[in-house]
PDB file of C-alpha atoms in Angstrom:
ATOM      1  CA  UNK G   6      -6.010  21.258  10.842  1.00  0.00           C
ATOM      2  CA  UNK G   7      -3.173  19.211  10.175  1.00  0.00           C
ATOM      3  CA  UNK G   8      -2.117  15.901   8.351  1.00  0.00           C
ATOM      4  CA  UNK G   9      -0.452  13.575  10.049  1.00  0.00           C
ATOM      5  CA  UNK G  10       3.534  13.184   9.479  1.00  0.00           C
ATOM      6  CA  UNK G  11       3.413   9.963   6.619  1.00  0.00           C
ATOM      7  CA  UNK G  12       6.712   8.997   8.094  1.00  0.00           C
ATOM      8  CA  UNK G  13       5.481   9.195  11.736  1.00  0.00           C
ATOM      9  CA  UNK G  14       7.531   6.106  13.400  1.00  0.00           C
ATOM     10  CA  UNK G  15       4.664   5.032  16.316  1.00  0.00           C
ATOM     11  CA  UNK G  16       4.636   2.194  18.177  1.00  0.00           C
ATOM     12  CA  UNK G  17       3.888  -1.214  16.910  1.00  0.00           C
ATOM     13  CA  UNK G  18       0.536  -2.397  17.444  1.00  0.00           C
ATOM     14  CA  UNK G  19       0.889  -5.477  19.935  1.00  0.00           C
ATOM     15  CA  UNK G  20       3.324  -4.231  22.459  1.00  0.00           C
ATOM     16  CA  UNK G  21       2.489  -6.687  25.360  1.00  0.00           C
ATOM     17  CA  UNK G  22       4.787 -10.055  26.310  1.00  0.00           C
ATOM     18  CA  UNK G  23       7.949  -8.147  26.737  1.00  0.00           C
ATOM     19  CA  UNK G  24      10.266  -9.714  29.704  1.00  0.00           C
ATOM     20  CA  UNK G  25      10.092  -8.049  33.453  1.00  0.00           C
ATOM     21  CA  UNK G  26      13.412  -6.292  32.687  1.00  0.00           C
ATOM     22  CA  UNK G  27      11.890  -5.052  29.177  1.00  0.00           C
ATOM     23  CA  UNK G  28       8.996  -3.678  30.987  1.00  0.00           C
ATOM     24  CA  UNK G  29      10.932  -1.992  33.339  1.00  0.00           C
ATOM     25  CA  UNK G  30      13.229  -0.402  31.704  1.00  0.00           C
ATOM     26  CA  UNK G  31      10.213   1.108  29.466  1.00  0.00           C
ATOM     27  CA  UNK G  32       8.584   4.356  30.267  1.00  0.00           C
ATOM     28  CA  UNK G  33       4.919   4.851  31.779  1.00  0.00           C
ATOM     29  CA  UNK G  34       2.363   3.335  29.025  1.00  0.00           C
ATOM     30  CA  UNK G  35       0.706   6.580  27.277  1.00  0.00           C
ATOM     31  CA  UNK G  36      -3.271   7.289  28.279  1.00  0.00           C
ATOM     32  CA  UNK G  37      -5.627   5.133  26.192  1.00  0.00           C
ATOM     33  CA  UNK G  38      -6.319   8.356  24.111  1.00  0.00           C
ATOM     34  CA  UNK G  39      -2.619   8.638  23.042  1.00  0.00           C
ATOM     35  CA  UNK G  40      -2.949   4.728  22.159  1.00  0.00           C
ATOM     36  CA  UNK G  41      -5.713   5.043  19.910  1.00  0.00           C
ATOM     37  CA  UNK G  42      -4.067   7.819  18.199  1.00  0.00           C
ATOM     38  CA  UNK G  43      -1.019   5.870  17.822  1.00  0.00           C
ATOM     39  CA  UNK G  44      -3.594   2.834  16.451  1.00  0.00           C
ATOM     40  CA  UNK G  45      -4.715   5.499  13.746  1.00  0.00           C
ATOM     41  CA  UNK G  46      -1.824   5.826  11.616  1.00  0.00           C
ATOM     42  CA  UNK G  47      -0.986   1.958  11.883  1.00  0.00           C
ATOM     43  CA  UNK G  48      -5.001   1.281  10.282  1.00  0.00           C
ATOM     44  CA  UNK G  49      -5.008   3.962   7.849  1.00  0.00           C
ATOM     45  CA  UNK G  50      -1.350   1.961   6.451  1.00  0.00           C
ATOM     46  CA  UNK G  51      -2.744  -1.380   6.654  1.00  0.00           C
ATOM     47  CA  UNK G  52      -5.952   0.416   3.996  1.00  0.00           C
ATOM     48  CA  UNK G  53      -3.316   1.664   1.446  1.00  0.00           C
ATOM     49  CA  UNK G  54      -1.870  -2.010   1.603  1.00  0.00           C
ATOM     50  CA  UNK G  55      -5.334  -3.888   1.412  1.00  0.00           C
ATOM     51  CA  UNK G  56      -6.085  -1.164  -1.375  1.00  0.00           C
ATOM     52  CA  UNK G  57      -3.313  -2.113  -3.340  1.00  0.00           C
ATOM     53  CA  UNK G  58      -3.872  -5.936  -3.021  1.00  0.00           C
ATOM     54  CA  UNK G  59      -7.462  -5.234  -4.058  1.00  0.00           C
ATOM     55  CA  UNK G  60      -6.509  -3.647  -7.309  1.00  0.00           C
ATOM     56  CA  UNK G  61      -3.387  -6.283  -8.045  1.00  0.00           C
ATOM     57  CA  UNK G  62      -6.143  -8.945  -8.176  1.00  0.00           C
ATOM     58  CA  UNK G  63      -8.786  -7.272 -10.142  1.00  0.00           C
ATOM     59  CA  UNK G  64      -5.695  -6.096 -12.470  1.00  0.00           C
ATOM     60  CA  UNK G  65      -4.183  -9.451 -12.647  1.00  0.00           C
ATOM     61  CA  UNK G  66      -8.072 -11.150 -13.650  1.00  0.00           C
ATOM     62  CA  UNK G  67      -8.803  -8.116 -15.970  1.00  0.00           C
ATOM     63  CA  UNK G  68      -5.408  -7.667 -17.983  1.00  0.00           C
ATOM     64  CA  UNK G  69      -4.179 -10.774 -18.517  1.00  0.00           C
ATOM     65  CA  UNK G  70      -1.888 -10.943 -15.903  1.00  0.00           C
ATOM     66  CA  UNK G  71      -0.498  -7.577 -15.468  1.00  0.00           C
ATOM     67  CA  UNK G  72      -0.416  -5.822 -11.837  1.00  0.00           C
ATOM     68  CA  UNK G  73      -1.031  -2.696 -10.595  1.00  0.00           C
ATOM     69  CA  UNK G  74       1.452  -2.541  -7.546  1.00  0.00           C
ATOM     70  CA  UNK G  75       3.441  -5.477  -7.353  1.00  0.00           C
ATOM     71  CA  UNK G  76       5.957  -5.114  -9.745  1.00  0.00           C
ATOM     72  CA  UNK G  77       8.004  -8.349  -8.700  1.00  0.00           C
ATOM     73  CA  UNK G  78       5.093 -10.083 -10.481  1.00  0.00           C
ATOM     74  CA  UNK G  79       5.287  -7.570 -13.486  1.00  0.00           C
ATOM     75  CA  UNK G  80       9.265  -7.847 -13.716  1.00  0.00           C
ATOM     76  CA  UNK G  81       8.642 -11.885 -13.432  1.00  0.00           C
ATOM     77  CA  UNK G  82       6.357 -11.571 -16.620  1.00  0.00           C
ATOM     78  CA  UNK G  83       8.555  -8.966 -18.337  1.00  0.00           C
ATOM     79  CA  UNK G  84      11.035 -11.905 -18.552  1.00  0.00           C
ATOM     80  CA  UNK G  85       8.684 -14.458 -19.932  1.00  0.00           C
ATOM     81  CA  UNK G  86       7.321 -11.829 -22.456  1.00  0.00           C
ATOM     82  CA  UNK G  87      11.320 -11.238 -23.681  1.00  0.00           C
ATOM     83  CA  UNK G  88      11.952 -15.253 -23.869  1.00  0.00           C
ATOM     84  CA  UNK G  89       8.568 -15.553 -26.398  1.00  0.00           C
ATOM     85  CA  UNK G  90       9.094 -12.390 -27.652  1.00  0.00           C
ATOM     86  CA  UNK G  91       5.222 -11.589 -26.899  1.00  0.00           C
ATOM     87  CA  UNK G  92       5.783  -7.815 -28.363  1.00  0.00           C
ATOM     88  CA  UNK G  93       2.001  -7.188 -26.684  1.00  0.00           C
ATOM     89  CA  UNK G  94       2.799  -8.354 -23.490  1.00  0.00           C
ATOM     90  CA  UNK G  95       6.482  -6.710 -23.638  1.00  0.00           C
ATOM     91  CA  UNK G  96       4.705  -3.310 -24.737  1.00  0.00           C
ATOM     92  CA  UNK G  97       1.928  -3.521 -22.007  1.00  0.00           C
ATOM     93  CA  UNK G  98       4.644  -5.017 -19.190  1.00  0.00           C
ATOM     94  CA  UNK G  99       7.021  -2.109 -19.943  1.00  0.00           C
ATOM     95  CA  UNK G 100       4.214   0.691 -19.635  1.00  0.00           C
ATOM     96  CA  UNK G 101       3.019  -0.553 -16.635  1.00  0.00           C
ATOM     97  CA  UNK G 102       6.258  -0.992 -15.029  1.00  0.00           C
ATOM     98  CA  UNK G 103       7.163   2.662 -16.147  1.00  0.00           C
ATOM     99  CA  UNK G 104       4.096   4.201 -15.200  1.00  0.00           C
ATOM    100  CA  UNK G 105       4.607   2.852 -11.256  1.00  0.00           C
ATOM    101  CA  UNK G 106       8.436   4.662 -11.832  1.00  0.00           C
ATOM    102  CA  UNK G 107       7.119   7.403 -12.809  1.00  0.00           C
ATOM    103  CA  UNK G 108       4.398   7.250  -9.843  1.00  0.00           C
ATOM    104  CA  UNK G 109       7.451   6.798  -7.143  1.00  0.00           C
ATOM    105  CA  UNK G 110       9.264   9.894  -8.665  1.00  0.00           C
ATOM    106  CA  UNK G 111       6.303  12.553  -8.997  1.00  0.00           C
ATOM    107  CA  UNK G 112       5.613  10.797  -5.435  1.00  0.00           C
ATOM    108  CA  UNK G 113       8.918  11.621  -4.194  1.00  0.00           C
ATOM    109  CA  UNK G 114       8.879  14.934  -5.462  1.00  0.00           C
ATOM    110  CA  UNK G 115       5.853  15.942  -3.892  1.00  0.00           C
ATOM    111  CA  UNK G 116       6.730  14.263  -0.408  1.00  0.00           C
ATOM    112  CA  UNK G 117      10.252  16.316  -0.722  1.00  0.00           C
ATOM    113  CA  UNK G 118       8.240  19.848  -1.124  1.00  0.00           C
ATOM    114  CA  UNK G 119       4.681  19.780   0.601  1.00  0.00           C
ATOM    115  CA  UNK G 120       5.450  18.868   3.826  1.00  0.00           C
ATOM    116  CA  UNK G 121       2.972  18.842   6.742  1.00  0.00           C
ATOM    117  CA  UNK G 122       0.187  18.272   4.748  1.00  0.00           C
ATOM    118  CA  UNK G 123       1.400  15.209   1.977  1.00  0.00           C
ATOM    119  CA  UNK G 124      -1.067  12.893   3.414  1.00  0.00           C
ATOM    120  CA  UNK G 125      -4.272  15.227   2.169  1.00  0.00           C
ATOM    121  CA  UNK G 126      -2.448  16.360  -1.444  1.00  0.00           C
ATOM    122  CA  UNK G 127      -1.490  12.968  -2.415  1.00  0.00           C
ATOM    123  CA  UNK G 128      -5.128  11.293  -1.634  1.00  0.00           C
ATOM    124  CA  UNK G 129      -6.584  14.603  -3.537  1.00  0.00           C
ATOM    125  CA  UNK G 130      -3.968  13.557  -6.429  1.00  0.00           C
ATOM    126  CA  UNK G 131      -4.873   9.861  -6.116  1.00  0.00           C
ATOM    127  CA  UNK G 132      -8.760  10.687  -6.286  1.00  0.00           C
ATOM    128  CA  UNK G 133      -8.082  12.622  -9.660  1.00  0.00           C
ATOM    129  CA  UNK G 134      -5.913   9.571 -11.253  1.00  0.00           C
ATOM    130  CA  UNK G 135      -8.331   7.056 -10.030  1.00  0.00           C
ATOM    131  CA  UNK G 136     -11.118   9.008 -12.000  1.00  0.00           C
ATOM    132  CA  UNK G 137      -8.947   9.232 -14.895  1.00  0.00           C
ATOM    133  CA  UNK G 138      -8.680   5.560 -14.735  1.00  0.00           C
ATOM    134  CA  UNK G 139     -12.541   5.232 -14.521  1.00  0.00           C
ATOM    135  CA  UNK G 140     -13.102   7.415 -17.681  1.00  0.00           C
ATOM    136  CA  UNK G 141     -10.235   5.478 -19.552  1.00  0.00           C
ATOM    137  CA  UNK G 142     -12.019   2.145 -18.568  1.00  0.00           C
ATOM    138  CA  UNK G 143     -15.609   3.646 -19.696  1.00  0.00           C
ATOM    139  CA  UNK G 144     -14.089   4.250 -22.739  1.00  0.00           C
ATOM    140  CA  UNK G 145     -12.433   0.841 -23.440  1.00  0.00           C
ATOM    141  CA  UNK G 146      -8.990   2.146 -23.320  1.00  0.00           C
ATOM    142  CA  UNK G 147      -7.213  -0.768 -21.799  1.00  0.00           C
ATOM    143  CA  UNK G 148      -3.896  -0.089 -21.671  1.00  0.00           C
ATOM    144  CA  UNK G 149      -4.232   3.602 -20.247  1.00  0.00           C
ATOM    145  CA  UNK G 150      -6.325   2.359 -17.708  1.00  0.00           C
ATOM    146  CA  UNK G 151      -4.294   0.065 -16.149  1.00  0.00           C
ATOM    147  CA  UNK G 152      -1.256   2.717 -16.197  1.00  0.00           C
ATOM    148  CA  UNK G 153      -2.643   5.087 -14.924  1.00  0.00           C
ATOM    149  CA  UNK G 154      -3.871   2.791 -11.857  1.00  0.00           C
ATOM    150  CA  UNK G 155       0.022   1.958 -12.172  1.00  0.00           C
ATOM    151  CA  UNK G 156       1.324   5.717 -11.752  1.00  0.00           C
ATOM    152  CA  UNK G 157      -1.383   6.274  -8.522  1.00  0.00           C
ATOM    153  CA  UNK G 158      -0.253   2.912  -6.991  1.00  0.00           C
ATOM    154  CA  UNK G 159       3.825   4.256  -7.562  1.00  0.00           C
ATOM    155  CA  UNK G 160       2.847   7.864  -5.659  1.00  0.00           C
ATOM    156  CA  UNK G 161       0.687   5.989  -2.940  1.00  0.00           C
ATOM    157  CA  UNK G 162       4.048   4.674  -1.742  1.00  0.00           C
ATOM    158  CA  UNK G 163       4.930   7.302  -0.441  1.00  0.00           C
ATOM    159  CA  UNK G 164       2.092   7.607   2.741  1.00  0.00           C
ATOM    160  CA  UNK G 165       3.872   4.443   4.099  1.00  0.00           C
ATOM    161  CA  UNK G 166       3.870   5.124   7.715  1.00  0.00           C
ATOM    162  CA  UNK G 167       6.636   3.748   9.939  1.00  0.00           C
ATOM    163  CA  UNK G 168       5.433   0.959  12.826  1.00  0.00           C
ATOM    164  CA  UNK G 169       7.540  -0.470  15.296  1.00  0.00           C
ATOM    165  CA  UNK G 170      10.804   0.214  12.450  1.00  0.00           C
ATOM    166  CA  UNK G 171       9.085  -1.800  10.062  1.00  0.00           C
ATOM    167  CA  UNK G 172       7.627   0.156   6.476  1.00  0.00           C
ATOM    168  CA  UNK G 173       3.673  -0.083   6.522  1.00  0.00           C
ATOM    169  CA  UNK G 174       1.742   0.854   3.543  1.00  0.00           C
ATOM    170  CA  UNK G 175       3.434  -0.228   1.135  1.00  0.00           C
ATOM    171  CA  UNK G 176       3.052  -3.134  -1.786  1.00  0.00           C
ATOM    172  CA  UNK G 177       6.298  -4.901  -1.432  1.00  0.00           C
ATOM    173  CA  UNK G 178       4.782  -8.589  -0.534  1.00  0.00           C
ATOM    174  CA  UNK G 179       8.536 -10.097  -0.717  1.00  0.00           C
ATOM    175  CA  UNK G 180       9.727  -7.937   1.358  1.00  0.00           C
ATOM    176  CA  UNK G 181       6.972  -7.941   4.509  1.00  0.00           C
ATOM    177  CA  UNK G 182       7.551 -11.880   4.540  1.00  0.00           C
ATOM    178  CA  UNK G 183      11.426 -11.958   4.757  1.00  0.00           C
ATOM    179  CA  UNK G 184      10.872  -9.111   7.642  1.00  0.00           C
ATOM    180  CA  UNK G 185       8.283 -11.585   8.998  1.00  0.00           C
ATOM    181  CA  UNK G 186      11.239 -14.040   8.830  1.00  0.00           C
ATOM    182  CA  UNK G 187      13.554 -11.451  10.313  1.00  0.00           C
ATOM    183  CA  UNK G 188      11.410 -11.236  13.221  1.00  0.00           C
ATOM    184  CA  UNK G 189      10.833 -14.631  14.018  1.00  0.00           C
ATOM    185  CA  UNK G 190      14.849 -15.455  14.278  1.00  0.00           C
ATOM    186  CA  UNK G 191      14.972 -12.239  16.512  1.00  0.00           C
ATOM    187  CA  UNK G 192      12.096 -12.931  19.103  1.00  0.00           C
ATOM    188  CA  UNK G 193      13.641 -16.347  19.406  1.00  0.00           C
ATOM    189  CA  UNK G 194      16.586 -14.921  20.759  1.00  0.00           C
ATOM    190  CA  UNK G 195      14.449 -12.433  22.914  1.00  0.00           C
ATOM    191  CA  UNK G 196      15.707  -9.118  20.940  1.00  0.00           C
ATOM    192  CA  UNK G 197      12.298  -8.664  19.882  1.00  0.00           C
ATOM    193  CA  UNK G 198       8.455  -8.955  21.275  1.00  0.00           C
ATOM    194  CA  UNK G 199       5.771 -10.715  19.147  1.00  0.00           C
ATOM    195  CA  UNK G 200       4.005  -7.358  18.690  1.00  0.00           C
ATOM    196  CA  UNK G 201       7.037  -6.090  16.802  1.00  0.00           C
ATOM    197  CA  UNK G 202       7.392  -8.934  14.564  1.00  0.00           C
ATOM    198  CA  UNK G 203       3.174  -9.165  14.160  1.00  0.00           C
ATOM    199  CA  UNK G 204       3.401  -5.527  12.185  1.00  0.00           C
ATOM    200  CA  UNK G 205       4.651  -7.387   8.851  1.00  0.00           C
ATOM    201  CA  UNK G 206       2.404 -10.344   9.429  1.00  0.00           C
ATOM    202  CA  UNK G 207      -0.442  -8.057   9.650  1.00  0.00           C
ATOM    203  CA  UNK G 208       0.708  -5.754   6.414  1.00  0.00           C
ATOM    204  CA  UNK G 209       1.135  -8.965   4.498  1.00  0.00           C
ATOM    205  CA  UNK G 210      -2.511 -10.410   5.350  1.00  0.00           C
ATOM    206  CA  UNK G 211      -3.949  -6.665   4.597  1.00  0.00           C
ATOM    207  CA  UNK G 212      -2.495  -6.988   1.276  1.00  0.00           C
ATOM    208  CA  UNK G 213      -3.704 -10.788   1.000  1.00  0.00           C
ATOM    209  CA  UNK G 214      -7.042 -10.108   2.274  1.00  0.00           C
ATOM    210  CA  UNK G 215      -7.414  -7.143   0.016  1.00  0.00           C
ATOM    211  CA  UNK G 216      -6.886  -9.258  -3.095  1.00  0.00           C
ATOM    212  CA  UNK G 217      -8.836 -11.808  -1.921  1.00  0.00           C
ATOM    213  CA  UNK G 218     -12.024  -8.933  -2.016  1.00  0.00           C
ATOM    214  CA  UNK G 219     -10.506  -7.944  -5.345  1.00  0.00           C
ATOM    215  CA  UNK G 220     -10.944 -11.459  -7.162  1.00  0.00           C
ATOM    216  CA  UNK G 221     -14.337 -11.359  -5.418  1.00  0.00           C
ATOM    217  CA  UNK G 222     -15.176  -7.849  -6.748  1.00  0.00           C
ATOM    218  CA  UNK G 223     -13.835  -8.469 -10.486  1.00  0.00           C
ATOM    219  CA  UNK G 224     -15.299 -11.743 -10.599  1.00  0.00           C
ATOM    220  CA  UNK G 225     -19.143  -9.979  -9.813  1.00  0.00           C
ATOM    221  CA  UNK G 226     -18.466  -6.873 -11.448  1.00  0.00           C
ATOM    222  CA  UNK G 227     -15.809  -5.370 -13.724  1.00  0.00           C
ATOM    223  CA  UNK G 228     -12.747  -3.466 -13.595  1.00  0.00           C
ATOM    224  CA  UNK G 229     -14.801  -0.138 -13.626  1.00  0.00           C
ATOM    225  CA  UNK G 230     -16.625  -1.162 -10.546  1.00  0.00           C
ATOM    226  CA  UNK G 231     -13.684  -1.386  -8.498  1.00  0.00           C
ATOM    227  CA  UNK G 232     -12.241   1.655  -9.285  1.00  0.00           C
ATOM    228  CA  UNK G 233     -15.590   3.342  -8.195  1.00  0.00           C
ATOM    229  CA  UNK G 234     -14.363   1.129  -4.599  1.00  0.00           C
ATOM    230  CA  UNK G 235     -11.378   2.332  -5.172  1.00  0.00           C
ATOM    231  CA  UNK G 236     -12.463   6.294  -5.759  1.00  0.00           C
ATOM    232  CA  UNK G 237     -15.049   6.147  -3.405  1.00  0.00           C
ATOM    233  CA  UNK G 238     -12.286   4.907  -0.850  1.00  0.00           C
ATOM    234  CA  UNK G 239      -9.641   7.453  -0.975  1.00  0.00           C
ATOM    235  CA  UNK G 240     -12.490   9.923  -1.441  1.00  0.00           C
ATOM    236  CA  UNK G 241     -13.777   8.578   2.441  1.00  0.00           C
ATOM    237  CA  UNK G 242      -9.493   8.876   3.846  1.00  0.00           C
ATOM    238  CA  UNK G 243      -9.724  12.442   2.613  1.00  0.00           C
ATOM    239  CA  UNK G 244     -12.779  13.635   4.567  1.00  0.00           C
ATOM    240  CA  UNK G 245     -11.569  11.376   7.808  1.00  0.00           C
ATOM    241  CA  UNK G 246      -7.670  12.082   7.575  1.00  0.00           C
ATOM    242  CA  UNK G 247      -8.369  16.266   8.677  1.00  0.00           C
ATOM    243  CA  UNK G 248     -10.462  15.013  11.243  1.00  0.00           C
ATOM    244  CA  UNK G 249      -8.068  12.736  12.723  1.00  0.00           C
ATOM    245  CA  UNK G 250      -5.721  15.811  13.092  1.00  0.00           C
ATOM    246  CA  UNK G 251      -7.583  18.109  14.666  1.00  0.00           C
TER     247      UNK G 251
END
């Protein structure tokens, strides 16, 4: 068994519309069974972004405004922390911010030395933080909770998978709609095909529709509940992901 390659670049997901001479000049469309392998990669991206959505939102409602992934938001209320000199804030903002760096490096490091099979070690990884987390939050230990969701959200990063040339998988909200933008200049001018340019629409509403389910899950449970969805999640992408390589 095998993982799949987390940088695998495969095809974007709405390929149709492209002009005569774009058509032609393509080769034969793969067998339906090559396409729904191709598909796989593309949907198990778009989870890791809805995941991290889902725990921004139940972060953001849980810990007074701190999140777990986007760190645009955390940087933005970093700022406003320094200005009031809100040492709290400035002490929670800063370990959260440095647990997602340190996430991206031990990420990094491990994508740099396992090889063929990162997808599998970094779930098992994530499944151990993720209980961490859940023991932290049983015990009322706020702050370590939410950093250590911080650190598994930095080393998730690095299962992005690569669609159509654009980054899937990843938390960076900012940058899916300017890429979105991107797009939309370029199909105008017929350099690109609507199922190109729908890849970062389709990231950006994963990540949107995943926080969406967050606020609904925090607001009817608690921040322990949905890391059990969370646990229980990357716990189900382990078991499927060998599958899918066989």
């Amino acid at each position: 068994m095998t993982d799949m390659n987390a940088n695998t670049q495969i095809p974007s997901p709405a390929d149709a519309g492209a002009s005569p001479v774009e058509a032609a000049a393509r080769p034969p469309s793969p067998p339906a069974a090559a396409r729904s392998e191709a598909r796989w990669p593309f949907a198990f991206a778009l989870t890791l972004t809805g995941l991290a959505g889902f725990l921004d939102a139940a972060a953001f409602v849980r810990f007074n405004h701190l999140y777990v992934s986007f760190m645009s938001g955390n940087s933005t209320h970093l700022g406003i922390a320094i200005a009031d000199w809100a040492v709290p804030d400035l002490v929670a903002v800063l370990g959260v911010i440095a647990a997602f760096v340190a996430g991206a490096a031990v990420g990094t490091a491990v994508a740099d030395h396992v090889g063929a099979r990162l997808i599998g070690r970094v779930l098992a990884l994530e499944a151990v933080l993720f209980a961490a987390a859940l023991l932290a939050s049983l015990a009322s230990l706020s702050l370590p909770c939410v950093m250590i969701v911080a650190l598994t959200m930095g080393i998730q990063n690095v299962l992005h998978q690569a669609v159509g040339g654009v980054d899937v998988g990843k938390g960076f909200v900012t940058g899916m709609l300017f890429r979105f933008g991107q797009s939309i200049a370029r199909m105008a001018e017929a350099k690109l095909t609507w199922g190109t340019a729908s890849t970062s629409l389709l990231n950006w509403l994963a990540f949107v529709g995943g926080a969406a389910l967050g606020t609904l899950a925090i607001g009817a449970l608690d921040f322990t509940a949905c890391l059990v969805v969370a646990l229980a999640l990357v716990l189900a992408m382990l078991v499927v992901v060998p599958l899918r390589g066989r």
